[in-house]
Every structure is written in structure tokens, then in C-alpha cells.
Coordinates of N, CA, C and O and ligand atoms in Angstrom, one line a residue:
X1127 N 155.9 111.9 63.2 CA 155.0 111.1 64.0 C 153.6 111.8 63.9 O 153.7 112.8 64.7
X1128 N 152.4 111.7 63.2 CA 151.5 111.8 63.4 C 150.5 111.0 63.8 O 150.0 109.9 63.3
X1129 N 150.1 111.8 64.8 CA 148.7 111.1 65.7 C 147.8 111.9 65.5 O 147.7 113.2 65.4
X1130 N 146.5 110.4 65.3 CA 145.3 111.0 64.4 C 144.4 110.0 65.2 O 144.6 108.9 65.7
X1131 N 142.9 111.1 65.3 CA 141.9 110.8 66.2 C 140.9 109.5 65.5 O 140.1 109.8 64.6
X1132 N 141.1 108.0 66.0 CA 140.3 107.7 65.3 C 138.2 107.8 65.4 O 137.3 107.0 65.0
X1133 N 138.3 108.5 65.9 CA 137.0 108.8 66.0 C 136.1 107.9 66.6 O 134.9 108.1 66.6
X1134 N 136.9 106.6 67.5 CA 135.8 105.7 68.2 C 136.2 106.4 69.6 O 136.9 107.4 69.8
X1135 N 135.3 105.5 70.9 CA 135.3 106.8 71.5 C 136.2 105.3 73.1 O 136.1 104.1 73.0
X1136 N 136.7 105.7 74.0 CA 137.2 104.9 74.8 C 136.3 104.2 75.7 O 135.5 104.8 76.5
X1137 N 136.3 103.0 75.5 CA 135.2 102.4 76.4 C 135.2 102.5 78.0 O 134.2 102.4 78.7
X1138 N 136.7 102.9 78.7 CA 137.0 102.9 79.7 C 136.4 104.1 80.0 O 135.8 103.9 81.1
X1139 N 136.3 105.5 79.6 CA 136.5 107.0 79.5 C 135.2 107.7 79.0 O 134.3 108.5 79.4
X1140 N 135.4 107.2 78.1 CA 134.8 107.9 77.1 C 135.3 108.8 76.2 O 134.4 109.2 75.4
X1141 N 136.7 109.5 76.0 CA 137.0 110.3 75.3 C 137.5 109.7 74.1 O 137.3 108.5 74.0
X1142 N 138.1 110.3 73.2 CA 138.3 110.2 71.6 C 139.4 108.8 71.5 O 140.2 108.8 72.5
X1143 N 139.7 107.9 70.9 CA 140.8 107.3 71.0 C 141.9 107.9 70.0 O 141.4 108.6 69.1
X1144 N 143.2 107.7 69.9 CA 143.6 108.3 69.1 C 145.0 107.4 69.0 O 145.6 106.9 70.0
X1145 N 145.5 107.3 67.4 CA 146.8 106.1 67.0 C 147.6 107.0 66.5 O 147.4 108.2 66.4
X1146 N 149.2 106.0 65.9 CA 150.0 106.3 65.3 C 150.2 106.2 64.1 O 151.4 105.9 64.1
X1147 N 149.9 106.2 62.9 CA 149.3 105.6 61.5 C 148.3 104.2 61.6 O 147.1 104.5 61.7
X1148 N 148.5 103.0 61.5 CA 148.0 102.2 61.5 C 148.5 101.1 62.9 O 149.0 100.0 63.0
X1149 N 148.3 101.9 63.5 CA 148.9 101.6 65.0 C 147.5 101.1 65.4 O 146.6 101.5 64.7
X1150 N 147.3 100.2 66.6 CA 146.4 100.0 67.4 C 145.8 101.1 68.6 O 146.3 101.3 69.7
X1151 N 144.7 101.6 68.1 CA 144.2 103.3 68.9 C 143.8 102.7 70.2 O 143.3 101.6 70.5
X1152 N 144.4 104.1 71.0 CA 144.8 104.1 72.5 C 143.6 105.1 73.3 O 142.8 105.7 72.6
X1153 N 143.7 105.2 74.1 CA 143.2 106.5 74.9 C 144.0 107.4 75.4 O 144.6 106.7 76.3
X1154 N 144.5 108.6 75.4 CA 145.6 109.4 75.7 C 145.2 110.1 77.1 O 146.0 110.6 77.9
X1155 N 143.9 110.0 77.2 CA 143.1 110.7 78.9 C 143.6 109.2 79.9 O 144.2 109.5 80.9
X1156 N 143.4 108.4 79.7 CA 143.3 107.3 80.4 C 143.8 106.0 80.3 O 143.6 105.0 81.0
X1157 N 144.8 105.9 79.0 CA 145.5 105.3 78.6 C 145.4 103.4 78.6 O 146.2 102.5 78.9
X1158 N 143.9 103.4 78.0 CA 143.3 102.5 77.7 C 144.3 101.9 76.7 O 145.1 102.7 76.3
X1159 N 144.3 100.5 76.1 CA 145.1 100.1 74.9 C 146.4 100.8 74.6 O 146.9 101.0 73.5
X1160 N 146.9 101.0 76.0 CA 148.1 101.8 75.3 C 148.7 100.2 75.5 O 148.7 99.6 74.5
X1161 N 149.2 99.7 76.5 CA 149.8 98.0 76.8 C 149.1 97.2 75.3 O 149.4 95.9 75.3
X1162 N 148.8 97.4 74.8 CA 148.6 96.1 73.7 C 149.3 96.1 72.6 O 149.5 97.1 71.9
X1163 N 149.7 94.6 72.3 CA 151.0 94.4 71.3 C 150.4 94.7 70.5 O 149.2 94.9 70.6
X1164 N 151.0 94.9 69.4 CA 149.9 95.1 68.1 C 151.5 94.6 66.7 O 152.3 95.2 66.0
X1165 N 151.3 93.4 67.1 CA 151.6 92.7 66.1 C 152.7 93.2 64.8 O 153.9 93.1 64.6
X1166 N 151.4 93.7 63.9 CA 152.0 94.0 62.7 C 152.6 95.9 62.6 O 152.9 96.7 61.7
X1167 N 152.5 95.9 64.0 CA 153.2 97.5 64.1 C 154.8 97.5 64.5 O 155.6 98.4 64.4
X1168 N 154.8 96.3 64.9 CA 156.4 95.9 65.8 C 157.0 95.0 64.9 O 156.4 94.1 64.2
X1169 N 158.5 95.3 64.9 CA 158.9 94.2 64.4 C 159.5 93.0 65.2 O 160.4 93.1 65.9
X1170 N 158.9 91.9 65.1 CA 159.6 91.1 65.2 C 160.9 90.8 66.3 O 161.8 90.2 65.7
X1171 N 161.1 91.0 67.2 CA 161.8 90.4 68.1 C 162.6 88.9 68.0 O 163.5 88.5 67.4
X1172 N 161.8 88.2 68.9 CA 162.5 86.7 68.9 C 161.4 85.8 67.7 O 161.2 84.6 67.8
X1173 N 160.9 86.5 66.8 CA 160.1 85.7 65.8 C 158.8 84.6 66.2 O 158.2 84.0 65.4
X1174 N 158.6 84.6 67.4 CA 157.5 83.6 68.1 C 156.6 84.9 68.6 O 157.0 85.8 69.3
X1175 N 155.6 84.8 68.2 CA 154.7 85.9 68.8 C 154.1 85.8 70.3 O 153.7 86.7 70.9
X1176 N 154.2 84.7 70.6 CA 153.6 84.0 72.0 C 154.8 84.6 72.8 O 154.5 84.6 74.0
X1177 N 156.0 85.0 72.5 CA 157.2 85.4 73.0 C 157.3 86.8 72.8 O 157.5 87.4 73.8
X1178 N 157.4 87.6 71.7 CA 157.3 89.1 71.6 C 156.1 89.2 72.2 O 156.2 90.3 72.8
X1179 N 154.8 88.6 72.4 CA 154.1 89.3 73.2 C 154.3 89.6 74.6 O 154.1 90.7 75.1
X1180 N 154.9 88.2 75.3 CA 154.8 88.4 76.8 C 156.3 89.3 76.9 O 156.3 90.0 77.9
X1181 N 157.2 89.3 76.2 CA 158.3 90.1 76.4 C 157.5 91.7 76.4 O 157.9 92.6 77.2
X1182 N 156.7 91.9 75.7 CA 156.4 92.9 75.1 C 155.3 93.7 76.3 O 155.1 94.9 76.4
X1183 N 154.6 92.8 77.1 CA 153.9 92.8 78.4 C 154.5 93.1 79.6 O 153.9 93.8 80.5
X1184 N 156.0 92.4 79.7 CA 156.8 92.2 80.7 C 157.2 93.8 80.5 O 157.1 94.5 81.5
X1185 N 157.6 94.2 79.6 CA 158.2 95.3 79.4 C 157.3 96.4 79.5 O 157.5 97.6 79.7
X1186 N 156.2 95.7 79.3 CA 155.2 97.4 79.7 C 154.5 97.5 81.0 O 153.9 98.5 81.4
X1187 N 154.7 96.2 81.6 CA 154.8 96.1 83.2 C 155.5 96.7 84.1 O 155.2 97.3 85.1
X1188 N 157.1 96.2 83.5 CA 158.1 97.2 83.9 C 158.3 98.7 83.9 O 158.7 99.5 84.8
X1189 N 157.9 98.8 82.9 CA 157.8 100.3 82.4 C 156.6 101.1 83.5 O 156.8 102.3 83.8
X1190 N 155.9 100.6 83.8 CA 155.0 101.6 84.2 C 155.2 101.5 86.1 O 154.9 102.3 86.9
X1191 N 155.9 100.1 86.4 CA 156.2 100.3 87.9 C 157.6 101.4 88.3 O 158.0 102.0 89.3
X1192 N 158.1 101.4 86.9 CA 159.5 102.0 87.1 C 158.8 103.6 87.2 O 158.8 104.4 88.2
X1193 N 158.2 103.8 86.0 CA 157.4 105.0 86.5 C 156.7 105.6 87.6 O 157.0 106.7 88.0
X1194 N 155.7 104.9 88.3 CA 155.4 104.8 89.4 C 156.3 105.1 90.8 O 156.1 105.9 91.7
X1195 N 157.4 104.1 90.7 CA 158.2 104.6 91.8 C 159.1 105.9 91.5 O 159.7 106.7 92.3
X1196 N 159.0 106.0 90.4 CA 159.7 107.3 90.5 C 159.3 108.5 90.6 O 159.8 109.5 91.1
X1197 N 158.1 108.2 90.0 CA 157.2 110.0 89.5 C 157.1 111.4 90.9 O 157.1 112.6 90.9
X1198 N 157.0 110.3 92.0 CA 157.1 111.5 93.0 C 158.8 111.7 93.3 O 159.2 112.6 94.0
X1199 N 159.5 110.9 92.8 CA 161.1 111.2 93.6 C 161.6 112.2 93.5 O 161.7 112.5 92.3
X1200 N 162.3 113.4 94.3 CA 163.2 114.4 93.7 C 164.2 114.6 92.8 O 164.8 113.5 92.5
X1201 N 164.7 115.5 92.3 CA 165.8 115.4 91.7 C 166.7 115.1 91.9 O 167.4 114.3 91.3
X1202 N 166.9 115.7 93.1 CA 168.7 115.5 93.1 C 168.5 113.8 93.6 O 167.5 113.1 93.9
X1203 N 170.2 113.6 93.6 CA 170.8 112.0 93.8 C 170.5 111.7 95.2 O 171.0 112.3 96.1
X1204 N 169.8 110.8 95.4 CA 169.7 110.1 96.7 C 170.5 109.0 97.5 O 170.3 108.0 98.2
X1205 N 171.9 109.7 96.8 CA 173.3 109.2 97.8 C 173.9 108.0 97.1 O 173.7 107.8 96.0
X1206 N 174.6 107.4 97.6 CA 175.0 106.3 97.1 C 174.8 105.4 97.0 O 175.3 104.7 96.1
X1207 N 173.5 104.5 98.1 CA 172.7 103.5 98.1 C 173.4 102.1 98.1 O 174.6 102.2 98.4
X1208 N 173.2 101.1 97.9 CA 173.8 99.9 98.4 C 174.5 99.7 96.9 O 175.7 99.4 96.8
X1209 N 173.6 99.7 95.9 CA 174.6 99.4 94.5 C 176.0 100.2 94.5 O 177.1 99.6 94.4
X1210 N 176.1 101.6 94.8 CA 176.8 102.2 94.8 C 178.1 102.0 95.8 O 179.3 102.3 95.7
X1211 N 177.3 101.2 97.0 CA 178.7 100.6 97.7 C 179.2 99.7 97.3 O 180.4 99.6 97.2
X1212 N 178.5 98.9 96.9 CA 179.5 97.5 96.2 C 180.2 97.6 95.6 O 181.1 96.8 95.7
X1213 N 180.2 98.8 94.3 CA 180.2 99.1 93.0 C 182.0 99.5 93.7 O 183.1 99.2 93.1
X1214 N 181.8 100.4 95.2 CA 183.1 101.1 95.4 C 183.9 99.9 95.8 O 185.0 99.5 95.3
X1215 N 183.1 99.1 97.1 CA 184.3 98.2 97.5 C 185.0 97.4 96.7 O 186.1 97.0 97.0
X1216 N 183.9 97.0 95.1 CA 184.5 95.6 94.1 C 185.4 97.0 93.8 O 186.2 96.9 94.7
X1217 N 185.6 97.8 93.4 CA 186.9 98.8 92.4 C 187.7 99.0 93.4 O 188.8 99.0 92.8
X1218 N 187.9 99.1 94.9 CA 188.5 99.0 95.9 C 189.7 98.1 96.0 O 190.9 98.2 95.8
X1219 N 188.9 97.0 96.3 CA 189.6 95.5 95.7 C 190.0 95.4 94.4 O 191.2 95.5 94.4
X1220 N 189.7 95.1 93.4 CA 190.0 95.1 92.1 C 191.7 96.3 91.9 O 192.8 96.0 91.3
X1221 N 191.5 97.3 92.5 CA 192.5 98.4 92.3 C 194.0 97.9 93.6 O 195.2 97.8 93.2
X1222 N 193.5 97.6 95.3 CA 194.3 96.9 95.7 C 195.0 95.7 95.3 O 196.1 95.5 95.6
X1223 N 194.2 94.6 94.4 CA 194.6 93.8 94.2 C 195.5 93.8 92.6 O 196.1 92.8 92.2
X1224 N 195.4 95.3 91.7 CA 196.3 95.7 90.8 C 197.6 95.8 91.4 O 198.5 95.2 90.9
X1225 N 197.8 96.5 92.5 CA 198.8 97.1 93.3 C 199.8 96.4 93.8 O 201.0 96.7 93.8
X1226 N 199.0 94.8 94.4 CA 199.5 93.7 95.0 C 200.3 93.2 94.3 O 201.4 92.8 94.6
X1227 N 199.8 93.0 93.0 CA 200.3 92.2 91.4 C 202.0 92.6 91.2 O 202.9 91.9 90.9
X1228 N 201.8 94.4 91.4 CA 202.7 95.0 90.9 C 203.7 94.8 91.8 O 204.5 94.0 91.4
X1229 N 203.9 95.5 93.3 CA 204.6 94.9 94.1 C 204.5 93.5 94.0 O 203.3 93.4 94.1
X1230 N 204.9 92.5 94.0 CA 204.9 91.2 94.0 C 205.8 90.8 92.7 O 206.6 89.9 92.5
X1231 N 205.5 91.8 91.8 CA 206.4 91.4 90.8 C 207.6 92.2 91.0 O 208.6 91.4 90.9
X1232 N 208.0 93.5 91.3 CA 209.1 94.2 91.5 C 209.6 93.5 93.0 O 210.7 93.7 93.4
X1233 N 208.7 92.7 93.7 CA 209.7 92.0 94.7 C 210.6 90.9 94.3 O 211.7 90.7 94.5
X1234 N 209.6 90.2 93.4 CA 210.6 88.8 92.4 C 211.9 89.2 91.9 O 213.0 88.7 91.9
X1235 N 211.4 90.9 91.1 CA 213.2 91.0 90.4 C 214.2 91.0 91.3 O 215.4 90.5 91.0
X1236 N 213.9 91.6 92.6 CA 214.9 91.3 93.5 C 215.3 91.1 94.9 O 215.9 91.7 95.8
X1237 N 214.1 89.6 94.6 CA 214.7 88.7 96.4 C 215.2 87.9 95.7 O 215.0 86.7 96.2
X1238 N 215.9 87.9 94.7 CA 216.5 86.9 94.6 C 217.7 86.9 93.6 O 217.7 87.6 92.5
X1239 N 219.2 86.0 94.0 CA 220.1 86.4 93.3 C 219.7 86.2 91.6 O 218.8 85.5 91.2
X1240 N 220.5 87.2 90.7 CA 220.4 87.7 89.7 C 221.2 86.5 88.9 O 222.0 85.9 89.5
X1241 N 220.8 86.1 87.6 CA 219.5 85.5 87.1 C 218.8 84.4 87.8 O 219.3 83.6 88.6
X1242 N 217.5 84.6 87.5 CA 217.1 83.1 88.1 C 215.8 83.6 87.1 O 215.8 84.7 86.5
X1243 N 214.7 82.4 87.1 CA 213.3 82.5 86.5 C 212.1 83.4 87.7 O 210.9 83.2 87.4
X1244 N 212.3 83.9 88.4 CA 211.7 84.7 89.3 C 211.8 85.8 88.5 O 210.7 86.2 88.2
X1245 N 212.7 86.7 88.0 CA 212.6 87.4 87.3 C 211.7 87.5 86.1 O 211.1 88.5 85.8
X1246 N 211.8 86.3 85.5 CA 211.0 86.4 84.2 C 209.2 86.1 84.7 O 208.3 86.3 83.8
X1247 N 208.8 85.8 85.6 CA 208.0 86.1 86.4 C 207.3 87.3 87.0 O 206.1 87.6 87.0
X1248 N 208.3 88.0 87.4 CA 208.0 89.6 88.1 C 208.1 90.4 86.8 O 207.3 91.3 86.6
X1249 N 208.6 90.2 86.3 CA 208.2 91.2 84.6 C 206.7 90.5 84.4 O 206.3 90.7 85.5
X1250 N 206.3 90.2 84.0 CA 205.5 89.2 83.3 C 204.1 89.7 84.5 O 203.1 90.0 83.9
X1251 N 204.1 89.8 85.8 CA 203.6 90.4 87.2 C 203.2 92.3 86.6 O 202.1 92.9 86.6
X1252 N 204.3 92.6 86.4 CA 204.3 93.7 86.3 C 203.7 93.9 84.8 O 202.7 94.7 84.7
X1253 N 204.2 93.5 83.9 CA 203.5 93.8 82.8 C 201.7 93.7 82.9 O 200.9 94.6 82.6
X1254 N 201.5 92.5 83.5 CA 199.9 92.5 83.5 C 199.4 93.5 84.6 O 198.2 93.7 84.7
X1255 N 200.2 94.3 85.6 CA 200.0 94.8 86.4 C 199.3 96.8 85.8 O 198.3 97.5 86.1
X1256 N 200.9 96.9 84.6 CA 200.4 98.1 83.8 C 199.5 97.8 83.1 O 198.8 98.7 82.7
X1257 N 198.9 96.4 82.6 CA 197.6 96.2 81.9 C 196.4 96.6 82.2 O 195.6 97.1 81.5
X1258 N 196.4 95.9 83.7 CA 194.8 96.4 84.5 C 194.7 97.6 84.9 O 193.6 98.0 85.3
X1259 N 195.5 98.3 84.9 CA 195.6 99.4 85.7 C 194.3 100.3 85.4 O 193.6 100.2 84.4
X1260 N 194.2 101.3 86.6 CA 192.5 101.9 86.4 C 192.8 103.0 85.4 O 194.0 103.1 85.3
X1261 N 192.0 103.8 84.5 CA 192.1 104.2 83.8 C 191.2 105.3 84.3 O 190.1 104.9 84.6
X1262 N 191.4 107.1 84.5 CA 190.6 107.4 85.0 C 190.6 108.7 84.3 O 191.6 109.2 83.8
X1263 N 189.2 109.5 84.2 CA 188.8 111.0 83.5 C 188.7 110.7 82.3 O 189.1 111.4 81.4
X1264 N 187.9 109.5 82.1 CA 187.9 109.6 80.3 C 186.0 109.6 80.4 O 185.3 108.7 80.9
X1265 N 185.7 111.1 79.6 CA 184.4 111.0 79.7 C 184.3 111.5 77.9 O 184.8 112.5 77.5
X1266 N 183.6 110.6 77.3 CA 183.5 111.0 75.4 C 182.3 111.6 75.4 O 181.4 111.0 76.1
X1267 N 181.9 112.7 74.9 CA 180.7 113.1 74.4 C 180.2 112.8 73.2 O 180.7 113.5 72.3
X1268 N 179.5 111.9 72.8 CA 178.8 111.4 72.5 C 178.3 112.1 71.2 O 178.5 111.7 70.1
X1269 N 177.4 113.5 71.7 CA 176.5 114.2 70.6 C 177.4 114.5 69.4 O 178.6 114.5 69.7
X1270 N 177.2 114.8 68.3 CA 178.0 115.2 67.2 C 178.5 116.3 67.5 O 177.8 117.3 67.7
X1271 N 179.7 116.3 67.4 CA 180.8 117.6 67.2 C 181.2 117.6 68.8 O 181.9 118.6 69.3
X1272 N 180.7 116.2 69.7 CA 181.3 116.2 70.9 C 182.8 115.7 70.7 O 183.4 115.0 69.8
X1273 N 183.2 116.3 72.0 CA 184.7 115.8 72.3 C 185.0 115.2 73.4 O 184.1 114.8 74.2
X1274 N 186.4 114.9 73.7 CA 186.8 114.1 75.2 C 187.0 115.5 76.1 O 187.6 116.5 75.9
X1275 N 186.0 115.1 77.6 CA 186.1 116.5 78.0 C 187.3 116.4 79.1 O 187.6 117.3 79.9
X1276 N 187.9 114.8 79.1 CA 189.0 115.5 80.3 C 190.3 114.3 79.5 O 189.8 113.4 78.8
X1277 N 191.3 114.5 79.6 CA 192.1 113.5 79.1 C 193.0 112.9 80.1 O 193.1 113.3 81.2
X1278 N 193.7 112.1 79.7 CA 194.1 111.0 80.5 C 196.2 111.0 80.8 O 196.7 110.0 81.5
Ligands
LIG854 ZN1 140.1 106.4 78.2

């Protein structure tokens, strides 16, 4: 990536503007023309330019409030927050209601006299029951020459 000064000067600032090869030159002091699409530097998205632009707008709208709210935040985790409850109660539920499946089907094999189609039910309960089941400590590393750091 070379960035090179094009020698005009920022109208907003006044300092140097400066691009990415034949990128559309920005201001790096004050970040003039940094938000502008520039067409033939991007490719192509949804093929309608009236649409890669405002996506392209939207996106650098987002971008800079996401920044904003965050730039003064601390490091560490600020708890679990309301996503983070939902997130527990739906796996809560989802995990009781694996459980329910299971019991329900080991009740079928035997509330009732031996053969009947309740059986072929409560297997069938229980098999989808080992299906959903939570799956837990699987974290893959990703970078090259990463491994699985906990197994299952
Ligand atoms: Zn400037």
C-alpha cells in the first residue's frame, strides 16, 4: 500500500492531501474526502452505482458513529448487557426444551405395554433429542498452524 502526497492542498485544512495509487486524495489531518465513493477504485457491489454509493455512504456513516461511541470506552467487558441475556435465556430454553424431548421419549418406551407404536415414537424423540444436543468447548484457531484448543 503506498500512500502518496498529491500535492493539492485540503480545502477544509489546508494541509497536503494524500491517496492510495489512483484512489480519490483525502486529507489525513482532517479527513476531508475520506467518505467519498470513488467509483472506479471499488468494485462493484450490487452493480447500480446509485446503490453502491448510498450502501457505500451508509457504511461510512456507520463506521464513524460506531467509532465515536466507542473511542472513549474501556477495555474490559462491560458485563453482559441485554443481548447477552437473551442470548442466555433463548440457550436456556432451547437446552430445557432438548431435555424435555429426551425425557418424553424414554417415558414413551415405557408407559406403556411392550409393543405398541409409542415406542417407535420415543426412539425417534430420543434420537432427535442426541441430535440437538449442546455441543460445548469447541474453540478452532483459525490462524495457520492453529489447532482445536479444547476438545469435546
Ligand atoms: Zn484537511
Amino acid at each position: 500500500m503506498i500512500m502518496s502526497s498529491r500535492g493539492s492542498a485540503c480545502p477544509r485544512c489546508g494541509q497536503a492531501t494524500v491517496s492510495i495509487g489512483e484512489a480519490v486524495p483525502w486529507c489525513a489531518a482532517c479527513e476531508w474526502n475520506l467518505d467519498t465513493f470513488d467509483r472506479a477504485g471499488r468494485a462493484p457491489e450490487f452493480g447500480w452505482a446509485w446503490i453502491d454509493r448510498g450502501t457505500y455512504r451508509l457504511a461510512a456513516r456507520l463506521t464513524r458513529q460506531q467509532y465515536a461511541a466507542l473511542v472513549d470506552r474501556p477495555l474490559e467487558s462491560s458485563g453482559l448487557g441485554l443481548a447477552g441475556v437473551a442470548t442466555a435465556v433463548a440457550s436456556i430454553l432451547l437446552t430445557v426444551g432438548v431435555v424435555a424431548l429426551a425425557a418424553t421419549g424414554v417415558w414413551m418406551l415405557f408407559a406403556f405395554a411392550f409393543p405398541n407404536l409409542a415406542v417407535v415414537a420415543g426412539v425417534a424423540m430420543i434420537g432427535l433429542a442426541v441430535a440437538l444436543r449442546p455441543r460445548f468447548g469447541v474453540v478452532r484457531d483459525r490462524r495457520p498452524g492453529g489447532r482445536v484448543s479444547a476438545g469435546r
